Amino acid sequence: MKKIFIIVIGGLVTSLSAIAQETYENARISDNDLNGTARYVGMGGAMDALGADISTMSSNPAGTALFRRSAASVSGGLVMQSGTEKFTEGKKTEMSFDQLGFVIAKEVSQNAWLNFGINYHKSKNFNQILRATGRMADGASQGRVSYDKGAYGNVVGLNDIHSNPNHPLGQEVYSSNPCFNQLDWLYYNSVVYNPVIEPTAPFVYHGAEAYDFGRSQRGFIAAYDFNVSGNYDDRFYLGLTFGIKDVHYRNYSEYAELYGANTPQLGGILLEDHRKITGTGYDLTLGLIYRPIDASPFRIGLSVKTPTFYDLKSKNYTAMFIDTNEANDYYQGPSGLDIENTYEYKIYTPWQFGLSVGHTIGSELALGASVDYADYRFTNSRIDDFGYDDYYYDGADDGTHSDSEMNHNTKGVMKGTFTFKLGGEYKFTPEVALRLGYNYITPRYKSSGYKDGMLYSPGNNFMSTSDYTNWKSTNRITAGLGYSHKKLSVDLAYQFSQTDGTFHPFFDALDITNCAEAVKVSNKRHQLLMTVGCRF
């Protein structure tokens, strides 16, 4: 076997604005981690009704209304992934700057306060390594997915090319149909179309024996919260937070297929994909905390968060390399191709609703519980009208259009999700506190969901990877210690989270015999966090 790395600059290189993105890509940035101050994390985030912590301004803005003194804090630590192999540039341990903020408490009259706060926190840490290796069914391969699109006439334009055996070698195989994506272009202009193999039937697919996949993700979403809150008579607490999101996401993946013995001219293929997503978003969160019994510290919290309105830019560079058998020159197609695109798009995340309760016993024990709900079926992919027939998209007064094809797919892939949080804090002395917490998050993905490469959507057109993972429920266990003396405090927290899932290298909706082995994967993450705070 010899590896030949000759790069031929490919077509389909465009720059378009506000193109919709694909369901699984959207899902990467549409949820949040448990992060903030060490006290908040140590109690599992179950402080939405307890309040008096800077991090509550993003989950229940009324929580800052319980401050009676101004406060500031800064947090950072380590994030570590376990249970996976190393992969290229991905790091299993990273330092993380997680939070910086303050609250100014102002008493405006007896038993009435008006507080203001600003806080930065890392709402999403993308750092993750994913590895998967599996077998192929007889004759299955990712290239066969692309072949089937044209062979069965499902992509307009490709059917005519398939029926024309005189399509000249070296002429680009291309279709303007959105179903024809970047992967299809790479496969058709390398291994799928080759008249040297069979001049009378130049379009073929090659069956693989096995696949190997690796991906390293890096980056974060920075959340900047601007909060105002107040209370009346220590019974009613209200808060409003305006949030700005700043997205920095990068990933690199490698997908390799080993072809079978019945394809002696080819050993296999390697796909390398680089993707970078940047952009901004904004949202509003309204919160309420109510103490129903005047003589009791028990309180109830409610919160509602609008969709986060993201305006994003995605840039990818994808290359295919082919292993050829040096003892057999039967294969004479191009040994390498690459393609790159930069485009902008919008997504709107779903509304989020929260219900919480909190209670304190004396000055020693604090207990909190909450449940949040968000229906990810209603994640909204949006595009600008740049020539696609309005028949496929509903109109909007803001100049964008809902990508109805992709949004219909999202409803078939995603689910409504509940996040349950429990937490407690016990003070052994006025200075020393122990904290414990637990989260359970129901699955966001349906087990039957798949990445559909046949959608008539520009979000599909610019797809450069075909893999997808249906992640299951998430469990988080947290613990923490706190020490305070006069105006200063130091808090430590540990968090362990685990999400299991099922990885698929591709799905062929056209032919169920084109089947690759699904692989069980797991994302296990450890976090060590320290917060230094002061009250003034």
XYZ file of C-alpha atoms in Angstrom, residues 24-452:
429
model
C -26.758 17.799 14.910
C -24.412 20.743 14.401
C -27.010 23.093 15.893
C -27.412 20.840 18.912
C -23.743 21.295 19.859
C -24.303 24.893 20.943
C -27.940 24.887 22.046
C -27.526 23.614 25.634
C -25.511 24.715 28.683
C -23.060 23.131 31.096
C -23.310 23.352 34.872
C -20.767 26.070 35.565
C -20.288 29.256 37.569
C -19.056 29.874 41.105
C -17.741 26.914 43.116
C -20.624 27.274 45.585
C -23.172 27.131 42.764
C -21.510 24.092 41.159
C -20.938 22.341 44.495
C -24.675 22.500 45.185
C -25.502 21.145 41.733
C -26.870 24.495 40.567
C -29.952 23.975 42.779
C -29.896 27.573 44.027
C -32.547 29.186 41.841
C -34.917 29.709 44.791
C -32.214 30.034 47.467
C -30.470 32.859 45.605
C -27.707 35.057 47.043
C -25.151 33.710 44.547
C -23.834 35.590 41.525
C -24.343 32.586 39.220
C -28.104 32.599 39.760
C -28.455 35.689 37.574
C -28.275 33.430 34.481
C -30.691 30.739 35.740
C -33.109 32.768 37.912
C -32.312 36.504 37.820
C -34.339 37.091 41.012
C -31.651 35.226 42.967
C -29.433 38.299 43.108
C -32.238 40.234 44.850
C -31.389 38.328 48.051
C -27.997 40.033 48.331
C -27.854 42.478 51.254
C -24.220 43.400 50.711
C -22.335 43.969 47.485
C -20.171 41.059 46.359
C -17.606 40.078 43.723
C -16.020 36.743 42.755
C -13.653 35.103 40.283
C -13.519 31.385 39.431
C -11.270 29.008 37.509
C -9.888 25.511 37.506
C -9.297 22.352 35.481
C -11.541 20.321 33.155
C -10.496 16.711 32.501
C -11.901 13.987 30.255
C -11.478 10.303 31.112
C -12.297 6.986 29.482
C -11.107 7.858 25.959
C -7.941 7.609 23.891
C -5.822 10.585 22.952
C -6.421 11.968 19.477
C -4.227 14.407 17.520
C -4.402 17.934 18.926
C -7.117 17.145 21.485
C -6.121 17.523 25.130
C -7.703 15.488 27.902
C -6.898 18.138 30.552
C -7.378 21.880 30.097
C -7.228 24.911 32.364
C -10.435 26.936 32.345
C -11.339 30.485 33.339
C -14.986 30.048 34.336
C -16.472 33.116 36.045
C -15.925 36.767 36.933
C -18.629 39.068 38.239
C -20.083 41.374 40.859
C -23.387 42.509 42.366
C -23.996 45.979 43.773
C -26.660 45.905 46.507
C -28.539 49.122 47.213
C -31.214 49.574 49.880
C -33.795 52.025 48.544
C -36.200 51.921 51.504
C -36.907 49.778 54.542
C -37.079 46.112 53.438
C -36.754 47.103 49.777
C -33.599 46.648 47.707
C -32.550 47.362 44.131
C -29.484 45.431 42.994
C -27.367 45.514 39.848
C -24.945 42.893 38.610
C -22.636 41.942 35.744
C -21.212 38.465 35.380
C -19.127 36.508 32.906
C -19.316 32.729 32.927
C -18.411 29.946 30.546
C -21.824 28.515 29.670
C -20.433 25.778 27.433
C -17.041 24.059 27.337
C -16.654 22.178 24.049
C -13.439 20.333 24.909
C -14.007 16.671 24.075
C -12.280 13.757 22.352
C -14.457 11.155 20.627
C -13.089 7.853 19.234
C -15.049 5.068 17.532
C -14.100 1.986 15.496
C -16.516 -0.493 13.922
C -17.180 -3.034 11.190
C -19.112 -2.621 7.946
C -21.855 -4.801 6.501
C -20.956 -6.456 3.199
C -20.631 -3.790 0.527
C -21.334 -0.865 2.862
C -19.409 2.396 2.852
C -19.859 6.128 3.174
C -19.143 6.478 -0.537
C -22.119 4.251 -1.258
C -24.376 6.868 0.349
C -23.232 9.369 -2.284
C -23.469 6.794 -5.070
C -27.060 5.890 -4.158
C -28.178 9.510 -4.379
C -27.373 9.583 -8.078
C -28.052 5.951 -8.948
C -31.593 6.124 -7.626
C -32.218 9.515 -9.215
C -32.839 11.227 -5.894
C -30.567 14.143 -6.696
C -31.621 16.190 -9.692
C -28.834 16.351 -12.248
C -26.881 13.359 -10.981
C -29.383 10.941 -12.517
C -28.553 12.330 -15.974
C -24.840 11.971 -15.304
C -25.260 8.374 -14.157
C -27.089 7.499 -17.373
C -24.362 9.084 -19.515
C -21.376 6.721 -19.806
C -19.501 9.288 -21.889
C -19.170 11.838 -19.100
C -15.515 12.817 -19.674
C -12.887 11.933 -17.092
C -11.630 15.064 -15.387
C -14.866 16.984 -15.812
C -16.386 17.958 -12.479
C -19.378 15.941 -11.314
C -21.699 18.384 -9.635
C -25.362 19.041 -8.887
C -26.998 22.265 -7.770
C -29.540 20.291 -5.719
C -29.049 20.985 -1.952
C -29.085 17.205 -1.341
C -25.683 17.112 -3.043
C -23.299 18.105 -0.255
C -19.572 18.592 0.144
C -18.984 14.911 0.950
C -20.850 13.866 -2.185
C -18.667 16.184 -4.262
C -15.504 14.650 -2.803
C -16.636 11.076 -3.382
C -18.009 11.603 -6.894
C -14.906 13.366 -8.104
C -12.568 10.703 -6.721
C -13.729 7.115 -6.157
C -17.384 7.025 -7.298
C -16.810 8.211 -10.879
C -13.934 6.545 -12.757
C -14.364 5.350 -16.369
C -10.982 3.591 -16.201
C -12.506 0.973 -13.927
C -15.470 0.240 -16.193
C -15.825 2.468 -19.278
C -19.417 1.437 -19.968
C -20.533 1.923 -16.338
C -18.130 4.444 -14.831
C -20.118 5.061 -11.647
C -19.336 2.515 -8.918
C -19.214 2.256 -5.142
C -16.635 0.418 -3.078
C -17.556 -1.710 -0.084
C -15.505 -1.237 3.100
C -14.609 -3.748 5.796
C -14.158 -1.387 8.746
C -14.033 2.257 9.762
C -12.073 4.306 12.286
C -13.183 7.737 13.509
C -11.673 10.367 15.769
C -12.717 13.907 16.639
C -11.261 16.557 18.925
C -13.448 19.517 19.883
C -12.191 22.675 21.519
C -13.576 26.057 22.453
C -16.332 27.570 24.566
C -19.361 29.845 24.728
C -18.720 32.931 26.827
C -21.878 34.324 28.461
C -22.029 37.951 29.604
C -25.005 38.652 31.894
C -26.353 42.099 32.801
C -28.769 41.863 35.681
C -31.174 44.075 37.629
C -33.193 42.728 40.555
C -35.130 43.898 43.536
C -37.396 42.818 46.357
C -40.335 44.152 48.278
C -40.948 43.422 51.951
C -38.611 40.398 51.822
C -41.460 38.399 50.267
C -41.357 39.164 46.550
C -38.118 39.044 44.553
C -37.937 39.923 40.856
C -35.040 39.922 38.424
C -34.257 40.468 34.743
C -31.062 39.438 32.938
C -29.965 40.385 29.455
C -27.445 37.851 28.196
C -24.909 38.070 25.383
C -23.248 34.905 24.055
C -19.880 34.753 22.288
C -19.259 31.438 20.468
C -15.803 29.966 19.799
C -15.968 26.396 18.499
C -13.356 24.340 16.655
C -13.142 20.690 15.754
C -10.915 18.405 13.764
C -11.993 14.923 12.712
C -10.550 12.013 10.780
C -12.661 9.304 9.183
C -10.963 6.304 7.576
C -12.472 3.366 5.687
C -10.601 0.149 4.848
C -11.896 -1.243 1.559
C -12.530 -4.953 1.076
C -10.424 -7.523 -0.741
C -12.742 -7.252 -3.762
C -11.355 -3.762 -4.400
C -7.639 -4.513 -4.948
C -6.914 -1.188 -6.644
C -7.888 0.792 -3.519
C -6.811 0.232 0.056
C -9.070 2.823 1.631
C -9.820 6.482 2.085
C -9.118 9.089 4.744
C -11.307 12.157 5.254
C -9.974 15.079 7.288
C -12.381 17.810 8.349
C -11.571 21.114 10.032
C -14.496 23.254 11.178
C -14.628 26.552 13.044
C -17.836 28.230 14.248
C -17.872 31.758 15.659
C -20.608 34.262 16.329
C -22.815 35.921 18.903
C -26.257 35.528 20.427
C -28.511 37.238 22.916
C -31.423 36.324 25.196
C -33.547 37.575 28.087
C -34.310 35.781 31.346
C -37.054 36.784 33.780
C -37.138 35.396 37.317
C -39.398 35.456 40.353
C -38.902 34.196 43.917
C -41.771 34.259 46.379
C -41.790 33.495 50.103
C -45.425 32.462 50.712
C -45.295 32.211 54.527
C -44.125 35.293 56.347
C -42.679 33.346 59.279
C -40.920 30.736 57.119
C -37.782 30.986 54.926
C -39.302 28.509 52.441
C -39.509 30.036 48.956
C -40.594 29.172 45.451
C -38.853 30.293 42.272
C -40.014 30.633 38.679
C -37.987 31.563 35.616
C -38.419 31.822 31.870
C -35.677 32.296 29.287
C -36.319 33.418 25.729
C -34.630 31.647 22.833
C -31.009 32.563 22.338
C -30.905 34.290 18.959
C -27.618 33.196 17.406
C -25.972 34.782 14.380
C -23.081 32.492 13.453
C -20.370 31.931 10.875
C -19.036 28.487 9.985
C -15.853 27.749 8.063
C -14.694 24.284 7.048
C -11.796 22.763 5.173
C -12.301 19.131 4.189
C -9.817 16.898 2.352
C -9.966 13.345 1.042
C -6.878 11.168 0.657
C -6.845 7.801 -1.101
C -4.644 4.767 -0.460
C -3.719 3.012 -3.685
C -2.031 -0.336 -4.231
C 1.349 0.330 -5.824
C 1.295 -3.134 -7.435
C -1.932 -2.369 -9.253
C -2.419 0.736 -11.376
C -5.993 -0.181 -12.300
C -7.281 2.799 -10.343
C -6.356 6.025 -12.124
C -8.630 8.565 -10.522
C -7.468 11.597 -8.530
C -5.603 10.619 -5.393
C -6.651 13.663 -3.415
C -9.294 16.365 -3.323
C -10.140 19.175 -0.971
C -12.971 21.629 -0.540
C -13.635 24.599 1.701
C -16.559 26.887 2.478
C -17.397 29.843 4.665
C -20.994 30.749 5.338
C -23.239 32.503 7.834
C -26.450 31.262 9.375
C -28.904 31.831 12.208
C -30.408 29.498 14.780
C -32.871 30.221 17.577
C -32.741 27.881 20.556
C -35.979 26.835 22.335
C -37.637 28.635 25.234
C -36.620 27.400 28.689
C -38.794 27.283 31.816
C -37.759 26.690 35.419
C -39.480 25.847 38.703
C -37.530 25.716 41.948
C -37.912 25.543 45.730
C -35.521 26.414 48.528
C -35.496 26.232 52.316
C -33.098 27.017 55.127
C -33.052 25.580 58.620
C -31.458 27.941 61.060
C -28.139 29.265 59.857
C -26.643 25.803 59.318
C -28.587 24.025 56.557
C -29.752 25.142 53.095
C -31.636 22.849 50.701
C -32.628 23.471 47.092
C -34.333 21.659 44.228
C -35.298 22.721 40.724
C -36.495 21.426 37.390
C -35.935 23.098 34.019
C -37.599 22.227 30.729
C -36.623 23.016 27.141
C -38.109 21.419 24.029
C -35.239 21.056 21.559
C -37.640 19.913 18.851
C -38.349 23.613 18.350
C -34.782 24.702 17.654
C -35.252 27.002 14.678
C -32.801 26.963 11.753
C -33.177 30.092 9.622
C -31.887 31.264 6.253
C -31.950 34.336 4.036
C -33.861 34.170 0.769
C -31.054 34.017 -1.776
C -32.821 32.234 -4.603
C -34.404 29.164 -3.078
C -38.076 28.713 -3.887
C -40.253 30.186 -1.133
C -42.423 27.087 -1.426
C -40.006 25.371 0.945
C -39.776 28.114 3.529
C -42.252 30.098 5.545
C -41.894 33.871 5.439
C -40.829 36.243 8.200
C -40.892 40.010 8.449
C -37.273 40.213 9.617
C -35.908 39.131 6.225
C -35.040 35.596 7.249
C -36.914 32.389 6.568
C -37.432 29.301 8.656
C -35.754 26.286 7.037
C -38.840 24.079 7.174
C -37.071 20.984 5.802
C -34.335 21.079 8.449
C -36.720 22.069 11.226
C -38.968 19.134 10.351
C -35.901 16.896 10.642
C -35.073 18.468 14.012
C -38.496 17.486 15.329
C -37.751 13.896 14.321
C -34.322 13.876 15.996
C -34.601 15.982 19.157
C -36.801 15.748 22.264
C -38.120 17.885 25.085
C -35.633 17.707 27.964
C -35.997 18.007 31.740
C -33.078 18.958 33.987
C -33.525 17.968 37.642
C -31.224 19.577 40.234
C -30.810 18.779 43.920
C -28.377 20.446 46.292
C -27.601 21.140 49.908
C -25.173 23.035 52.101
C -24.340 22.364 55.740
C -22.271 24.770 57.820
C -20.241 23.024 60.515
C -19.248 26.442 61.807
C -20.128 29.944 60.585
C -16.915 29.800 58.533
C -16.841 26.226 57.121
C -19.467 24.682 54.806
C -19.890 21.331 53.068
C -21.927 21.103 49.846
C -23.356 18.255 47.767
C -25.383 18.213 44.563
C -26.840 15.995 41.859
C -28.258 16.593 38.351
C -30.169 14.302 36.055
C -30.848 15.425 32.471
C -33.211 13.413 30.292
C -32.034 12.621 26.732
C -32.192 15.358 24.092
C -31.921 12.914 21.183
C -34.325 10.231 20.048
C -32.642 6.826 19.765
C -34.122 6.521 16.254
C -32.791 9.913 15.093
C -30.290 10.154 12.252
C -28.394 12.680 10.158
C -30.438 12.862 6.973
